[in-house]
GROMACS .gro file of C-alpha atoms in nm:
model
  205
    1UNK     CA    1   0.000   0.000   0.000
    2UNK     CA    2   0.275   0.242   0.096
    3UNK     CA    3   0.524   0.170  -0.183
    4UNK     CA    4   0.321   0.319  -0.472
    5UNK     CA    5   0.252   0.631  -0.266
    6UNK     CA    6   0.621   0.673  -0.183
    7UNK     CA    7   0.715   0.627  -0.548
    8UNK     CA    8   0.452   0.875  -0.662
    9UNK     CA    9   0.488   1.153  -0.406
   10UNK     CA   10   0.840   1.123  -0.262
   11UNK     CA   11   1.065   0.945  -0.511
   12UNK     CA   12   0.938   1.168  -0.792
   13UNK     CA   13   1.057   1.488  -0.619
   14UNK     CA   14   1.369   1.620  -0.797
   15UNK     CA   15   1.678   1.620  -0.576
   16UNK     CA   16   1.853   1.908  -0.756
   17UNK     CA   17   2.184   1.739  -0.672
   18UNK     CA   18   2.153   1.827  -0.305
   19UNK     CA   19   2.357   1.609  -0.071
   20UNK     CA   20   2.286   1.573   0.297
   21UNK     CA   21   2.566   1.655   0.533
   22UNK     CA   22   2.611   1.662   0.907
   23UNK     CA   23   2.585   1.995   1.081
   24UNK     CA   24   2.676   2.084   1.434
   25UNK     CA   25   2.386   2.128   1.675
   26UNK     CA   26   2.360   2.502   1.752
   27UNK     CA   27   2.418   2.565   2.122
   28UNK     CA   28   2.479   2.870   2.334
   29UNK     CA   29   2.845   2.917   2.414
   30UNK     CA   30   3.028   3.137   2.661
   31UNK     CA   31   2.843   3.313   2.942
   32UNK     CA   32   2.479   3.372   2.841
   33UNK     CA   33   2.205   3.522   3.059
   34UNK     CA   34   1.836   3.565   2.990
   35UNK     CA   35   1.649   3.742   3.271
   36UNK     CA   36   1.289   3.846   3.224
   37UNK     CA   37   0.971   3.920   3.417
   38UNK     CA   38   0.636   3.754   3.363
   39UNK     CA   39   0.303   3.832   3.528
   40UNK     CA   40   0.105   3.535   3.657
   41UNK     CA   41  -0.215   3.470   3.844
   42UNK     CA   42  -0.015   3.258   4.088
   43UNK     CA   43   0.341   3.397   4.075
   44UNK     CA   44   0.621   3.139   4.078
   45UNK     CA   45   0.971   3.243   3.980
   46UNK     CA   46   1.196   2.991   3.808
   47UNK     CA   47   1.568   2.959   3.758
   48UNK     CA   48   1.741   2.722   3.517
   49UNK     CA   49   2.115   2.695   3.465
   50UNK     CA   50   2.288   2.481   3.205
   51UNK     CA   51   2.656   2.398   3.164
   52UNK     CA   52   2.746   2.257   2.823
   53UNK     CA   53   3.058   2.070   2.710
   54UNK     CA   54   3.181   1.835   2.437
   55UNK     CA   55   3.381   1.530   2.543
   56UNK     CA   56   3.460   1.179   2.419
   57UNK     CA   57   3.174   0.935   2.479
   58UNK     CA   58   3.289   0.665   2.720
   59UNK     CA   59   3.136   0.450   2.992
   60UNK     CA   60   3.337   0.647   3.250
   61UNK     CA   61   3.201   0.981   3.127
   62UNK     CA   62   2.845   0.848   3.125
   63UNK     CA   63   2.871   0.719   3.482
   64UNK     CA   64   3.040   1.034   3.616
   65UNK     CA   65   2.779   1.260   3.455
   66UNK     CA   66   2.493   1.056   3.599
   67UNK     CA   67   2.639   1.041   3.950
   68UNK     CA   68   2.731   1.412   3.947
   69UNK     CA   69   2.376   1.510   3.860
   70UNK     CA   70   2.235   1.282   4.130
   71UNK     CA   71   2.472   1.428   4.389
   72UNK     CA   72   2.376   1.782   4.292
   73UNK     CA   73   2.007   1.697   4.310
   74UNK     CA   74   2.038   1.548   4.658
   75UNK     CA   75   2.236   1.851   4.775
   76UNK     CA   76   1.990   2.106   4.636
   77UNK     CA   77   1.681   1.926   4.759
   78UNK     CA   78   1.832   1.912   5.106
   79UNK     CA   79   1.962   2.270   5.121
   80UNK     CA   80   1.740   2.476   4.892
   81UNK     CA   81   1.405   2.308   4.942
   82UNK     CA   82   1.417   2.145   5.284
   83UNK     CA   83   1.645   2.374   5.488
   84UNK     CA   84   1.571   2.711   5.324
   85UNK     CA   85   1.221   2.636   5.193
   86UNK     CA   86   1.329   2.851   4.900
   87UNK     CA   87   1.177   2.638   4.626
   88UNK     CA   88   0.901   2.386   4.566
   89UNK     CA   89   1.152   2.184   4.369
   90UNK     CA   90   1.525   2.208   4.315
   91UNK     CA   91   1.722   1.950   4.127
   92UNK     CA   92   1.971   1.864   3.856
   93UNK     CA   93   2.004   1.624   3.566
   94UNK     CA   94   2.262   1.524   3.309
   95UNK     CA   95   2.179   1.505   2.939
   96UNK     CA   96   2.406   1.307   2.706
   97UNK     CA   97   2.371   1.287   2.327
   98UNK     CA   98   2.616   1.178   2.063
   99UNK     CA   99   2.678   1.474   1.833
  100UNK     CA  100   2.744   1.456   1.459
  101UNK     CA  101   3.122   1.462   1.510
  102UNK     CA  102   3.122   1.155   1.735
  103UNK     CA  103   3.174   1.360   2.050
  104UNK     CA  104   2.939   1.346   2.347
  105UNK     CA  105   2.726   1.659   2.381
  106UNK     CA  106   2.699   1.680   2.759
  107UNK     CA  107   2.485   1.924   2.953
  108UNK     CA  108   2.433   1.955   3.326
  109UNK     CA  109   2.106   2.132   3.407
  110UNK     CA  110   1.989   2.270   3.740
  111UNK     CA  111   1.636   2.387   3.812
  112UNK     CA  112   1.756   2.623   4.083
  113UNK     CA  113   2.061   2.846   4.116
  114UNK     CA  114   2.362   2.626   4.168
  115UNK     CA  115   2.735   2.613   4.124
  116UNK     CA  116   2.889   2.269   4.059
  117UNK     CA  117   3.235   2.413   4.120
  118UNK     CA  118   3.149   2.459   4.487
  119UNK     CA  119   3.001   2.114   4.532
  120UNK     CA  120   3.171   1.909   4.799
  121UNK     CA  121   3.058   1.551   4.732
  122UNK     CA  122   2.894   1.417   5.046
  123UNK     CA  123   3.046   1.074   5.116
  124UNK     CA  124   2.717   0.938   5.247
  125UNK     CA  125   2.526   1.066   4.943
  126UNK     CA  126   2.785   0.923   4.706
  127UNK     CA  127   2.775   0.581   4.870
  128UNK     CA  128   2.395   0.580   4.864
  129UNK     CA  129   2.389   0.666   4.493
  130UNK     CA  130   2.643   0.395   4.410
  131UNK     CA  131   2.436   0.138   4.596
  132UNK     CA  132   2.118   0.249   4.415
  133UNK     CA  133   2.284   0.234   4.071
  134UNK     CA  134   2.440  -0.106   4.139
  135UNK     CA  135   2.111  -0.252   4.260
  136UNK     CA  136   1.919  -0.098   3.969
  137UNK     CA  137   2.168  -0.240   3.720
  138UNK     CA  138   2.091  -0.590   3.845
  139UNK     CA  139   1.717  -0.530   3.809
  140UNK     CA  140   1.747  -0.369   3.464
  141UNK     CA  141   1.962  -0.653   3.331
  142UNK     CA  142   1.660  -0.882   3.358
  143UNK     CA  143   1.449  -0.677   3.115
  144UNK     CA  144   1.435  -0.683   2.737
  145UNK     CA  145   1.414  -0.304   2.718
  146UNK     CA  146   1.749  -0.268   2.893
  147UNK     CA  147   1.927  -0.503   2.652
  148UNK     CA  148   1.765  -0.339   2.351
  149UNK     CA  149   1.913  -0.008   2.462
  150UNK     CA  150   2.254  -0.158   2.540
  151UNK     CA  151   2.277  -0.336   2.203
  152UNK     CA  152   2.148  -0.037   2.010
  153UNK     CA  153   2.404   0.192   2.169
  154UNK     CA  154   2.683  -0.059   2.100
  155UNK     CA  155   2.589  -0.104   1.734
  156UNK     CA  156   2.532   0.266   1.661
  157UNK     CA  157   2.790   0.435   1.887
  158UNK     CA  158   3.037   0.154   1.955
  159UNK     CA  159   3.007   0.207   2.332
  160UNK     CA  160   2.957  -0.084   2.572
  161UNK     CA  161   2.760   0.056   2.867
  162UNK     CA  162   2.708  -0.283   3.031
  163UNK     CA  163   3.019  -0.499   3.073
  164UNK     CA  164   3.215  -0.279   3.318
  165UNK     CA  165   2.924  -0.066   3.444
  166UNK     CA  166   2.913  -0.193   3.804
  167UNK     CA  167   3.293  -0.185   3.833
  168UNK     CA  168   3.301   0.172   3.700
  169UNK     CA  169   3.031   0.287   3.941
  170UNK     CA  170   3.215   0.126   4.234
  171UNK     CA  171   3.540   0.304   4.145
  172UNK     CA  172   3.392   0.656   4.158
  173UNK     CA  173   3.506   0.866   4.454
  174UNK     CA  174   3.480   1.232   4.554
  175UNK     CA  175   3.798   1.328   4.369
  176UNK     CA  176   3.671   1.171   4.045
  177UNK     CA  177   3.350   1.377   4.071
  178UNK     CA  178   3.541   1.697   4.148
  179UNK     CA  179   3.783   1.645   3.860
  180UNK     CA  180   3.498   1.567   3.621
  181UNK     CA  181   3.305   1.883   3.710
  182UNK     CA  182   3.616   2.102   3.699
  183UNK     CA  183   3.789   1.963   3.390
  184UNK     CA  184   3.496   1.850   3.174
  185UNK     CA  185   3.178   2.036   3.268
  186UNK     CA  186   3.310   2.377   3.375
  187UNK     CA  187   3.635   2.411   3.177
  188UNK     CA  188   3.477   2.510   2.841
  189UNK     CA  189   3.307   2.806   3.011
  190UNK     CA  190   2.970   2.748   2.843
  191UNK     CA  191   2.706   2.857   3.093
  192UNK     CA  192   2.346   2.950   3.019
  193UNK     CA  193   2.132   3.107   3.290
  194UNK     CA  194   1.759   3.171   3.248
  195UNK     CA  195   1.573   3.353   3.527
  196UNK     CA  196   1.201   3.418   3.512
  197UNK     CA  197   1.089   3.668   3.775
  198UNK     CA  198   0.720   3.623   3.844
  199UNK     CA  199   0.492   3.910   3.941
  200UNK     CA  200   0.127   3.914   4.043
  201UNK     CA  201  -0.103   3.955   3.747
  202UNK     CA  202  -0.327   4.258   3.781
  203UNK     CA  203  -0.698   4.188   3.810
  204UNK     CA  204  -0.889   4.211   3.481
  205UNK     CA  205  -0.579   4.152   3.263
   0.00000   0.00000   0.00000
């Protein structure tokens, strides 16, 4: 059913000799700030900060990025939300995508003002995260979805995220996290800060 339609409407379109080529994903570089005010019926200010870097895609990088984000999230939830009651939610996450040039496009995002450079990895938090990841790895390894992802990543990107995963997680210490944040995440100097200042919306508007 589909083949005749593809031949008629897609294959018949002239190519004009155009060849597809890879292009770099456009990202903000350097120090970028976007601060604005928005009126709301129920005012709620928001802050998002993103650090962006390019680095080789390895199991070690993947594990360090994940653990760093989890450490940051635990720290901000404890200090910003629970102790200061300064936010309904404060957290962090790591995003990792393979860019067109084979490098890992890595971003560390925080949903509240934060500074990874000043993070002192809490030994208790780090141990708890390592235990969670190790336990979860054992559970995930029993599912088809996990293996589909592992095999797909190996075939497409050539990266084995399974074989030495538990060993890599176990080897992470506070110094490894500090070095990763300083030398990989922060070194390029790509920092995007977006602050939305909320104000009370006037009645009738």
